[in-house]
Short mmCIF file of C-alpha atoms and ligand atoms in Angstrom, two decimals:
data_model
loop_
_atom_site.label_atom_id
_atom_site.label_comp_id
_atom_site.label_asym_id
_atom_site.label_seq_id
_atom_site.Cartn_x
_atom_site.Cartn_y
_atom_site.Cartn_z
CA UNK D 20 0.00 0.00 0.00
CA UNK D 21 1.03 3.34 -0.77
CA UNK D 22 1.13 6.27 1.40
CA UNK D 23 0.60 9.72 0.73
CA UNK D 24 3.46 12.20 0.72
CA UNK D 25 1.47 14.17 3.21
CA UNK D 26 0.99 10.85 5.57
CA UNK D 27 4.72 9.28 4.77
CA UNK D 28 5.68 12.91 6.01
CA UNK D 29 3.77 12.21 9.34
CA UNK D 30 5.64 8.45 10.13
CA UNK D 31 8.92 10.67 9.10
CA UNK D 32 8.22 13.37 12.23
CA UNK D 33 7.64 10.33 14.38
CA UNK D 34 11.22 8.92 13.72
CA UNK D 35 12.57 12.17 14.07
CA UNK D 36 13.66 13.07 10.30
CA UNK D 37 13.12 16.36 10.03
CA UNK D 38 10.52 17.64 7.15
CA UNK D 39 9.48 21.38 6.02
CA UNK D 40 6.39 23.11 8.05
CA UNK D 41 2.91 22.32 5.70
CA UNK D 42 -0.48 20.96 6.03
CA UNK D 43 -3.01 18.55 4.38
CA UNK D 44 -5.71 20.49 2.92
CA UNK D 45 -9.00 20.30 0.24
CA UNK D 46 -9.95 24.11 -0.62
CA UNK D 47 -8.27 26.66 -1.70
CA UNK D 48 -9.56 28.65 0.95
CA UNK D 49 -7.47 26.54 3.34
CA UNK D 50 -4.31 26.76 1.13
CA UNK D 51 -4.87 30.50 1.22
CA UNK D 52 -5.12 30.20 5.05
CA UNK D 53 -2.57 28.19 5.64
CA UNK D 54 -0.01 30.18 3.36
CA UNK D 55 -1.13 33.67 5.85
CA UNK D 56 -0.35 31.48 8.81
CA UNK D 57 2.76 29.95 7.10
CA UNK D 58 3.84 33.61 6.21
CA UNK D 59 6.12 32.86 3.71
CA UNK D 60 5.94 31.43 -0.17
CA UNK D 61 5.22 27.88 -0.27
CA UNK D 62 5.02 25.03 -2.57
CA UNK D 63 1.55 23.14 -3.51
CA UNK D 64 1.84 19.31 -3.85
CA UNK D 65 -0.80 16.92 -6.01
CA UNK D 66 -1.07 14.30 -3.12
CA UNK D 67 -1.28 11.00 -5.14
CA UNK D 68 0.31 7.94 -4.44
CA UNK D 69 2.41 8.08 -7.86
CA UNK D 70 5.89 9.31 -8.29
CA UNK D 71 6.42 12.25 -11.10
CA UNK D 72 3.88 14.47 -9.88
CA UNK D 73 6.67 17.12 -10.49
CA UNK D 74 6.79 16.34 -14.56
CA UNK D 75 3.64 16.07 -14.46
CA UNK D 76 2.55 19.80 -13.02
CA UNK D 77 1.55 18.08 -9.61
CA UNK D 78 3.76 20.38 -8.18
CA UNK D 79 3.45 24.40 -8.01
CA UNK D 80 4.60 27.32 -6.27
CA UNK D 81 3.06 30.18 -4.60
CA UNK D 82 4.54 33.40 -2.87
CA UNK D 83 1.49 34.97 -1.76
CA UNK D 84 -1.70 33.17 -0.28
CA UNK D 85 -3.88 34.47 -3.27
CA UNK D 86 -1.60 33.02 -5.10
CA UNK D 87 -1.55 29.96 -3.12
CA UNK D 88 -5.26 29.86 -3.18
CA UNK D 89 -5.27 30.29 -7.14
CA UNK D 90 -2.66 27.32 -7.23
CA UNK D 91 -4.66 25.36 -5.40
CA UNK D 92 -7.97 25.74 -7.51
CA UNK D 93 -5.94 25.11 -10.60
CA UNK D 94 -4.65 21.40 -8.75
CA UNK D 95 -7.64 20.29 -7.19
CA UNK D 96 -9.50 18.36 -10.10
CA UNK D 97 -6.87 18.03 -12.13
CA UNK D 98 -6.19 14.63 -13.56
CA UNK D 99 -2.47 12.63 -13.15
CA UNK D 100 -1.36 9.40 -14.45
CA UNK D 101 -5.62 8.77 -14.76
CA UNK D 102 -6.21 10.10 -11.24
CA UNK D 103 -7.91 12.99 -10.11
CA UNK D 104 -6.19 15.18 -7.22
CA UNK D 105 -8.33 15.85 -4.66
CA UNK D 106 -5.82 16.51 -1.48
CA UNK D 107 -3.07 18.96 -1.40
CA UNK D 108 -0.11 19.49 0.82
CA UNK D 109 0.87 22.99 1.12
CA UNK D 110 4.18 23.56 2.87
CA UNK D 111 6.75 26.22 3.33
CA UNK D 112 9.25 26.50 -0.01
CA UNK D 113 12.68 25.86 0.77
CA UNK D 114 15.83 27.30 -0.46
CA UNK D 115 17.42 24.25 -2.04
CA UNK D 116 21.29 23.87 -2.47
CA UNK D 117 21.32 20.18 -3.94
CA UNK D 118 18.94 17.46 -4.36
CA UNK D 119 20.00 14.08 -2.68
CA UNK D 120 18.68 11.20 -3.28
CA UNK D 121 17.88 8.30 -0.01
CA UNK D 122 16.01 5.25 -0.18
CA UNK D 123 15.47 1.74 1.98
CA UNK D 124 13.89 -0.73 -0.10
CA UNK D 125 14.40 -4.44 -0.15
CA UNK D 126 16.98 -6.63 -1.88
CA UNK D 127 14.92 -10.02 -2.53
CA UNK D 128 18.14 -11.39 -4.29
CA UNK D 129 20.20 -10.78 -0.84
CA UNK D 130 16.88 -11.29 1.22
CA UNK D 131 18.03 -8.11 3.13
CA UNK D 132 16.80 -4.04 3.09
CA UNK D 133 19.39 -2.04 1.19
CA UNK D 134 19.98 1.75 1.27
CA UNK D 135 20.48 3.56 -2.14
CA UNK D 136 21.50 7.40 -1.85
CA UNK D 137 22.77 9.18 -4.62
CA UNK D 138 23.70 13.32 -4.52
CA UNK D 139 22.12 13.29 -7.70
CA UNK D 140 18.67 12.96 -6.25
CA UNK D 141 15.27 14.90 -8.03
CA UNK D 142 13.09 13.89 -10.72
CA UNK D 143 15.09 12.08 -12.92
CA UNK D 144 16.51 9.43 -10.39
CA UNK D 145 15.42 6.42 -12.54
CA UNK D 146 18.03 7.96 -15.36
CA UNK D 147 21.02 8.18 -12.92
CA UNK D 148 20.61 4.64 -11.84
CA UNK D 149 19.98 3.43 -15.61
CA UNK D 150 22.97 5.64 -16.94
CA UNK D 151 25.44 6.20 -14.49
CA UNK D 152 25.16 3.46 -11.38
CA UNK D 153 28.07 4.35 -10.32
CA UNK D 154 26.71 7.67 -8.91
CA UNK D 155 24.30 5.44 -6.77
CA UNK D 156 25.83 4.38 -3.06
CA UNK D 157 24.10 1.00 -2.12
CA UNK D 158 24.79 -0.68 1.34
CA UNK D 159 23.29 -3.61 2.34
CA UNK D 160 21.89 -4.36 5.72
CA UNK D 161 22.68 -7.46 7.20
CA UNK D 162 19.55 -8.37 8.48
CA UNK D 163 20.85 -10.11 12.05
CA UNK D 164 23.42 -6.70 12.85
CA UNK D 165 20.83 -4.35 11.59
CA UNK D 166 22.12 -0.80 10.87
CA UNK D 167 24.58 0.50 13.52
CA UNK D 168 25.43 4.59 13.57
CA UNK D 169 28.72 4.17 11.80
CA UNK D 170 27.39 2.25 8.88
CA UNK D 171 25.10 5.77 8.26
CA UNK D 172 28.33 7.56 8.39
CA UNK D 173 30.05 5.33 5.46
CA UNK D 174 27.28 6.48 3.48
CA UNK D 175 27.41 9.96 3.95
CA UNK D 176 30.99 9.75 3.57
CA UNK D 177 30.38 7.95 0.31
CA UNK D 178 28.34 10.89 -1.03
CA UNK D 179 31.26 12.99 -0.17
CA UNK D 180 30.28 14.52 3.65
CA UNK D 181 32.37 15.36 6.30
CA UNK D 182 32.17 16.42 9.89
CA UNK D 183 28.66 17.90 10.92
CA UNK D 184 27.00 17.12 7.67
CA UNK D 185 27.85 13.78 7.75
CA UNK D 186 26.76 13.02 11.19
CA UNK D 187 23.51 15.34 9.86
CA UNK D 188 22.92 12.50 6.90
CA UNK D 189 24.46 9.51 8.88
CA UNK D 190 20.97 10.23 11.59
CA UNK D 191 18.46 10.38 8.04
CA UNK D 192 19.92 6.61 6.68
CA UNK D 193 19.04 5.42 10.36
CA UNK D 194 16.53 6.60 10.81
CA UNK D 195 14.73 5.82 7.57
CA UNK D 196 16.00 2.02 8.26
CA UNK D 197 13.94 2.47 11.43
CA UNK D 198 10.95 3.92 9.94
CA UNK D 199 10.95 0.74 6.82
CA UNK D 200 11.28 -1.83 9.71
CA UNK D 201 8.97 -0.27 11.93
CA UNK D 202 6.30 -0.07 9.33
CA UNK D 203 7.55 -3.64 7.23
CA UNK D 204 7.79 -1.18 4.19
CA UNK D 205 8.71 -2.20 0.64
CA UNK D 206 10.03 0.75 0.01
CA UNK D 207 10.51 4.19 1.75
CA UNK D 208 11.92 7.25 -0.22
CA UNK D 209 13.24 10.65 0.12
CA UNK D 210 13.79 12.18 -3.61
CA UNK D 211 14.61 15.18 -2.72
CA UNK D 212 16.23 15.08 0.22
CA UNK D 213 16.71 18.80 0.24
CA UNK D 214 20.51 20.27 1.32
CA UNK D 215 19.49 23.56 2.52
CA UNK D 216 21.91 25.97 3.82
CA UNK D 217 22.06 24.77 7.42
CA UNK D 218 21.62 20.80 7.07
CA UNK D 219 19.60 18.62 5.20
CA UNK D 220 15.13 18.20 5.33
CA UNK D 221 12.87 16.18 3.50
CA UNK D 222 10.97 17.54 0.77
CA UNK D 223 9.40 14.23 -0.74
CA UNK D 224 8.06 11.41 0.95
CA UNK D 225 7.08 7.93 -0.04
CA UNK D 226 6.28 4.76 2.26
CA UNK D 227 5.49 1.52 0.91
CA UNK D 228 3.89 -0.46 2.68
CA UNK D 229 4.13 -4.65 2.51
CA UNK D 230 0.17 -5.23 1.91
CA UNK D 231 0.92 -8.70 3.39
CA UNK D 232 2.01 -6.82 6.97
CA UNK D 233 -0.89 -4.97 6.73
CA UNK D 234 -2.36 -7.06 9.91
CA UNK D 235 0.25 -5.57 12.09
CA UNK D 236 -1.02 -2.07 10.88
CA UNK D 237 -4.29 -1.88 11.94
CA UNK D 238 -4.96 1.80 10.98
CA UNK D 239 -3.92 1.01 7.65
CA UNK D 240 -5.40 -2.11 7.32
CA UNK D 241 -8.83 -0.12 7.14
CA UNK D 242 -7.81 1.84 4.33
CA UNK D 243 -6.72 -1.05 1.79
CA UNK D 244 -9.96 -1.21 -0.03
CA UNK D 245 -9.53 3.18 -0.87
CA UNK D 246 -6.14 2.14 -1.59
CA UNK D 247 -6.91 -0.20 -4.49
CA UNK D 248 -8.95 2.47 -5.95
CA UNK D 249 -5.82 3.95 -6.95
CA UNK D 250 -3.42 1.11 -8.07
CA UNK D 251 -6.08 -0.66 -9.19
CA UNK D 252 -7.31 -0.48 -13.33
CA UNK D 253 -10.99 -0.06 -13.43
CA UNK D 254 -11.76 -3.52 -14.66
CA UNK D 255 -9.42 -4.90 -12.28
CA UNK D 256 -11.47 -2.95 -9.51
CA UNK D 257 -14.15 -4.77 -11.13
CA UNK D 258 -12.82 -8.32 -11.60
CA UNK D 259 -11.70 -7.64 -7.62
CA UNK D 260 -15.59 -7.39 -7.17
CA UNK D 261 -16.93 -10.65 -9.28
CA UNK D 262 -14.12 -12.03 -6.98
CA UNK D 263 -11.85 -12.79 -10.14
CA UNK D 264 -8.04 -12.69 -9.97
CA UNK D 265 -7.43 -10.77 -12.81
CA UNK D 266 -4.56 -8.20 -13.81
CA UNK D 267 -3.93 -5.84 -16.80
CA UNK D 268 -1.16 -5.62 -18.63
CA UNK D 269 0.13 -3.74 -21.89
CA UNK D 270 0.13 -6.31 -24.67
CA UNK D 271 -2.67 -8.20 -26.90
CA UNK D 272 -2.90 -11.37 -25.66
CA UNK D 273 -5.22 -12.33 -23.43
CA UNK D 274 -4.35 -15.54 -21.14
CA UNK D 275 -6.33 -17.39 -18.69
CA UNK D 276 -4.92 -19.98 -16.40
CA UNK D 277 -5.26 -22.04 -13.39
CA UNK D 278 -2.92 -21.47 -10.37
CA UNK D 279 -0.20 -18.85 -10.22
CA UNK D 280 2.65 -21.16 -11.13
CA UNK D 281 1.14 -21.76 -14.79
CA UNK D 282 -0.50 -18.55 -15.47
CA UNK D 283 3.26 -17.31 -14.99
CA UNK D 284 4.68 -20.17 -17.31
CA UNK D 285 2.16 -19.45 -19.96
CA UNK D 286 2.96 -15.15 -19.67
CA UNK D 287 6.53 -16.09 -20.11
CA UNK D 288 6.03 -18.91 -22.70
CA UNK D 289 3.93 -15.96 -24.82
CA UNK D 290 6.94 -13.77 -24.05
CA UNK D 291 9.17 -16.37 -25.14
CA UNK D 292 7.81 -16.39 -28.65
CA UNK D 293 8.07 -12.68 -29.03
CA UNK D 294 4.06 -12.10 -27.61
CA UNK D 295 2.97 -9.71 -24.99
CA UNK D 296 -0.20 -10.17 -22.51
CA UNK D 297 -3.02 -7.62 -22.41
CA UNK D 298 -4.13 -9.63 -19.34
CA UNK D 299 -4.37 -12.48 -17.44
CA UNK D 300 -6.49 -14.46 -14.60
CA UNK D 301 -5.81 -17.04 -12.58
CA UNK D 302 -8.56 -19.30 -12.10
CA UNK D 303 -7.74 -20.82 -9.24
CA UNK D 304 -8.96 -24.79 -8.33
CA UNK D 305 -12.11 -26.31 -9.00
CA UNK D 306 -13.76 -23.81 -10.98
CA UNK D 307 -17.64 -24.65 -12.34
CA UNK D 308 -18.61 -23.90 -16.30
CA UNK D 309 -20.29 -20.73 -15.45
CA UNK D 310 -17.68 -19.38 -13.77
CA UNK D 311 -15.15 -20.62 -16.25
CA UNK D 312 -17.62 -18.82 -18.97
CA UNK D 313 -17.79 -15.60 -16.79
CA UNK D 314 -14.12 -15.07 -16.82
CA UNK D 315 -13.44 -15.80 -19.97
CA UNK D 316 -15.72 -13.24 -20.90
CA UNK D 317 -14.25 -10.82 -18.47
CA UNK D 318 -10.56 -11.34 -20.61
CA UNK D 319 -12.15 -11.16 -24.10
CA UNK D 320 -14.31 -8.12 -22.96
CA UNK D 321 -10.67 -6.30 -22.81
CA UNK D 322 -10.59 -4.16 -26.20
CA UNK D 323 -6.56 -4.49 -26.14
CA UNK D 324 -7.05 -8.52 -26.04
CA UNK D 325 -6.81 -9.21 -29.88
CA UNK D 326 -6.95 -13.14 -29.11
CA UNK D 327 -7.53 -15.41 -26.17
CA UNK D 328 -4.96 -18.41 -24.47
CA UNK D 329 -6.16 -21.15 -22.41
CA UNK D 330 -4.30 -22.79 -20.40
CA UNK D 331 -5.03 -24.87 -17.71
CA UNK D 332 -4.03 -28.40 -16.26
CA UNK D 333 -7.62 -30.22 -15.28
CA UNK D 334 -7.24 -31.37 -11.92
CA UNK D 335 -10.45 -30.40 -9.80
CA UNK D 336 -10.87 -28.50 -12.90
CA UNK D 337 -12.65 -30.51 -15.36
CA UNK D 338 -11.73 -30.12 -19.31
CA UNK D 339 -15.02 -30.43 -20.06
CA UNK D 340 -16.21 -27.32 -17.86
CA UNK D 341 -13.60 -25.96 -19.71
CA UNK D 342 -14.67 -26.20 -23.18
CA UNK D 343 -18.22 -25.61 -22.10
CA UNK D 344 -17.51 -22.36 -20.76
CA UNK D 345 -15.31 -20.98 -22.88
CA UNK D 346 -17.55 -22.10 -26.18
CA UNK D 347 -20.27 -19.83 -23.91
CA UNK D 348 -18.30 -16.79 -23.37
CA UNK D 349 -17.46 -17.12 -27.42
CA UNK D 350 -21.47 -17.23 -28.05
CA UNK D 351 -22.31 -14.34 -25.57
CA UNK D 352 -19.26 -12.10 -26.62
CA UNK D 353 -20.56 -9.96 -29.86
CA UNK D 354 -16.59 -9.52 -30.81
CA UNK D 355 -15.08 -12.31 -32.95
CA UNK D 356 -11.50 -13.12 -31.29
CA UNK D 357 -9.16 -15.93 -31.69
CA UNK D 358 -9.26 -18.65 -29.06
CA UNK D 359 -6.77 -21.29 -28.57
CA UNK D 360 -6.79 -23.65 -25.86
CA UNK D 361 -4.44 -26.38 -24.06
CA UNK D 362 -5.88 -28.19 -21.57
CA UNK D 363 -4.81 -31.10 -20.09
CA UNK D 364 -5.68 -34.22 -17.39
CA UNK D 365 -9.32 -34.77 -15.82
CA UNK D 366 -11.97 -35.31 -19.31
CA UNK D 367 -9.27 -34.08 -21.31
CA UNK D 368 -11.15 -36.38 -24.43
CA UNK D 369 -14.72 -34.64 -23.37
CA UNK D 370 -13.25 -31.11 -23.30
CA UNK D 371 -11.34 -31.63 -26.69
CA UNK D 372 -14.37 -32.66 -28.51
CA UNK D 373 -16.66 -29.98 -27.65
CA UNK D 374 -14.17 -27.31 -28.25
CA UNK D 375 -13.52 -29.10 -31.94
CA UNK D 376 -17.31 -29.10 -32.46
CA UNK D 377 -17.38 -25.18 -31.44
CA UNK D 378 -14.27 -24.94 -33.95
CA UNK D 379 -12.24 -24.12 -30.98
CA UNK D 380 -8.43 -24.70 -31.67
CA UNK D 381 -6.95 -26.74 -29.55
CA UNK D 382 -3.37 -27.97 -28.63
CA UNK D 383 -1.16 -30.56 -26.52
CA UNK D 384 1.79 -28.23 -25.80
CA UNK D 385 2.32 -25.06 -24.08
CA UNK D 386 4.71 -23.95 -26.59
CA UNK D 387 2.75 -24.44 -29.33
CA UNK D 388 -0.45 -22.89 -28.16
CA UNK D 389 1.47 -19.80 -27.58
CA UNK D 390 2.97 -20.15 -30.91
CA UNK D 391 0.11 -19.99 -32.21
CA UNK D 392 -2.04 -17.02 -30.37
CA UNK D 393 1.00 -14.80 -30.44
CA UNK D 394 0.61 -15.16 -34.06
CA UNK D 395 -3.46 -15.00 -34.56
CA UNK D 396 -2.96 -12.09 -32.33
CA UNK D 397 -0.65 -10.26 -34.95
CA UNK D 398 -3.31 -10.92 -37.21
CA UNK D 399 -5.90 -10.00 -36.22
P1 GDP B 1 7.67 14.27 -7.43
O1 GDP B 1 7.96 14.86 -8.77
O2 GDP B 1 6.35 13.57 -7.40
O3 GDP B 1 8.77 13.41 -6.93
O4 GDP B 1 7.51 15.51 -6.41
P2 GDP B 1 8.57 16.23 -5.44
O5 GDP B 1 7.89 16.53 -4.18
O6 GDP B 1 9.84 15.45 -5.32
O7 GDP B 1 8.87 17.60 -6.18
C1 GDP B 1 9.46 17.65 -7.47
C2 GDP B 1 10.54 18.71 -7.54
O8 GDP B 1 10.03 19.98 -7.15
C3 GDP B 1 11.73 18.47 -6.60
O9 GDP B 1 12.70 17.60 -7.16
C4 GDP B 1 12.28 19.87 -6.45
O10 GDP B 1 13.15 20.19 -7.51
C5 GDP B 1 11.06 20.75 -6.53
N1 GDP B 1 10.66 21.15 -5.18
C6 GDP B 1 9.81 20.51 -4.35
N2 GDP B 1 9.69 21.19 -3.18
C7 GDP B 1 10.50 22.26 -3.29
C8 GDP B 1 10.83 23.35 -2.42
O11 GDP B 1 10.36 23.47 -1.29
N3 GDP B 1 11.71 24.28 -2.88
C9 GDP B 1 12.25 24.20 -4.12
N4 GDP B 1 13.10 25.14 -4.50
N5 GDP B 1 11.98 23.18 -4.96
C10 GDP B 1 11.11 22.24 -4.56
MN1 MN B 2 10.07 13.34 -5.46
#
């Protein structure tokens, strides 16, 4: 789950890292209000729980609170990456001298949190790291010694800081250690980490949350369902609600499967032959004809999904409630798309022939069913 800026900033005050002076707010009326009582020019935030909001426009000035209140009319409403802003953090404007970058995120390959700082922190962070990795400082934390003060201070020395400002950064790569451990983050972020003229402050937030942690984290554990609204696609919102595991992708194909393992085989197998998924859904065990029918219904009814992959082992899963339901999602879809289908194991024979009578493809290897909808795909 992913926090807002203005409520990453809040877990950041709690572990003592310090942040600019602002406020949450909804009207411009507030902004105004808040930018009297600030007293000084401030900077208007999109909150959204996307990165870029910067490129985007998401983020605006203001020196006066007219201004701050004509700012914040122009944000409010306006649409970002497909998401509407409808919160605002208005906080004091800094004078900036650099823009570091500091993150804690985890290292699956090492099983262990790393921290990643670079002085070449900002919006274009992803480009440093793809460019010049060099310029990125990684240490890993060994999960058993945890983070100790002086490995802080080897990466602030790293970045090139002595004396005050390094014990200054050394106390922000602890505690944002603290902070991702405390709240079993995937990732917590501070691009920029703003060097102003008498230390260092953080003028982004981000906090990841693990979503499978979210049971230690009651308060947040409430908010999961808003928080879908936002990562989630609309159909996937809607798939969520007909209790289908289903996830959108950026290709043509569409491919339905049964258990995670083979749905991943058969996106990689497409892949493999030079394919892309629009989609895919798990079906899970034991699935009935209607329900079979229903989601492949749900994958075809995706305009990007030029052609449709089966593939499924028959287990609890019949072959036959297979073929039934997918020859009934063909008949209730108006759009003519390519279907292929490998199935295999319980009334593999039954499931065959009434997918042949249908003048359903069918096929006895993985590869070859790919094969063949990454090219009816291109085709169509
Ligand atoms: P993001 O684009 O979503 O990551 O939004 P950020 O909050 O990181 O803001 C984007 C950029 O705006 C930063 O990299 C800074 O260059 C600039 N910025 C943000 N806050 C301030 C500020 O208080 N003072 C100044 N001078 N620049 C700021
Ligand atoms: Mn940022």
């Amino acid at each position: 789950m992913k926090l807002l800026e203005y409520e990453a900033k809040e877990h950041f005050r709690r572990h003592g890292i310090p942040t600019p002076q602002g406020r949450m707010i909804t009207t411009p009326r507030e902004a105004r209000d808040y930018t009297a009582e600030l007293g000084k020019p401030v900077v208007i935030k999109a909150q959204l729980p996307v990165g870029g909001r910067g490129k985007a426009g998401g983020v605006r000035f203001a020196d006066t609170p007219e201004e701050a209140a004509e700012v914040a009319d122009a944000l409010l409403g306006m649409r970002i990456k497909g998401l509407t802003v409808e919160k605002l953090y208005v906080e004091e404007k800094l004078s900036i001298v650099n823009e570091i970058y500091l993150g804690v995120t985890v290292d699956r390959r090492n099983k262990a949190y790393v921290v990643l700082a670079s002085s070449e922190g900002g919006m274009d962070i992803e480009e440093v790291a793809a460019k010049t990795p060099e310029r990125i400082v990684r240490h890993l934390v060994d999960p058993v010694h945890g983070l100790r003060g002086y490995h802080g201070n080897l990466v602030a020395k790293r970045l090139g800081y002595g004396g005050r400002k390094m014990l200054q950064f050394a106390a922000f790569v602890e505690s944002l250690y603290e902070l991702a451990l405390e709240m079993d983050a995937e990732l917590t972020e501070i691009n920029p980490l703003a060097e102003v003229e008498d230390g260092f402050t953080a003028a982004d937030a981000r906090l990841n949350v693990d979503n499978n942690a979210l049971f230690r984290h009651g308060e947040l554990e409430e908010r999961l369902l808003e928080s879908y609204q936002s990562e989630l696609t609309e159909r996937e919102m809607k798939a969520r609600s007909k209790g289908l595991t289903y996830v959108e992708l950026d290709g043509n194909i569409g491919i339905i499967g049964n258990g995670a393992g083979l749905t991943m085989a058969t996106l990689d197998t497409v892949m493999l032959h030079g394919g892309r998924a629009a989609n895919f859904l798990d079906l899970g065990g034991g699935a009935t004809p209607e329900r079979i029918g229903e989601a492949a219904k749900f994958v075809l009814g995706d305009e990007r999904a030029r052609a449709l992959l089966v593939n499924v082992l028959g287990g609890i899963t019949r072959c036959d409630h297979i073929a039934e339901g997918v020859v009934a999602a063909r008949r209730e879809v108006a759009v003519e798309k390519p279907i292929v289908v490998r199935m295999m194991g319980t009334n593999e024979e039954e499931g065959r022939k009434i997918l042949k009578e249908a003048g359903v493809e069918t096929l006895g290897s993985m590869e070859e069913a790919a094969e063949l909808a990454v090219k009816l795909a291109e085709a169509s």
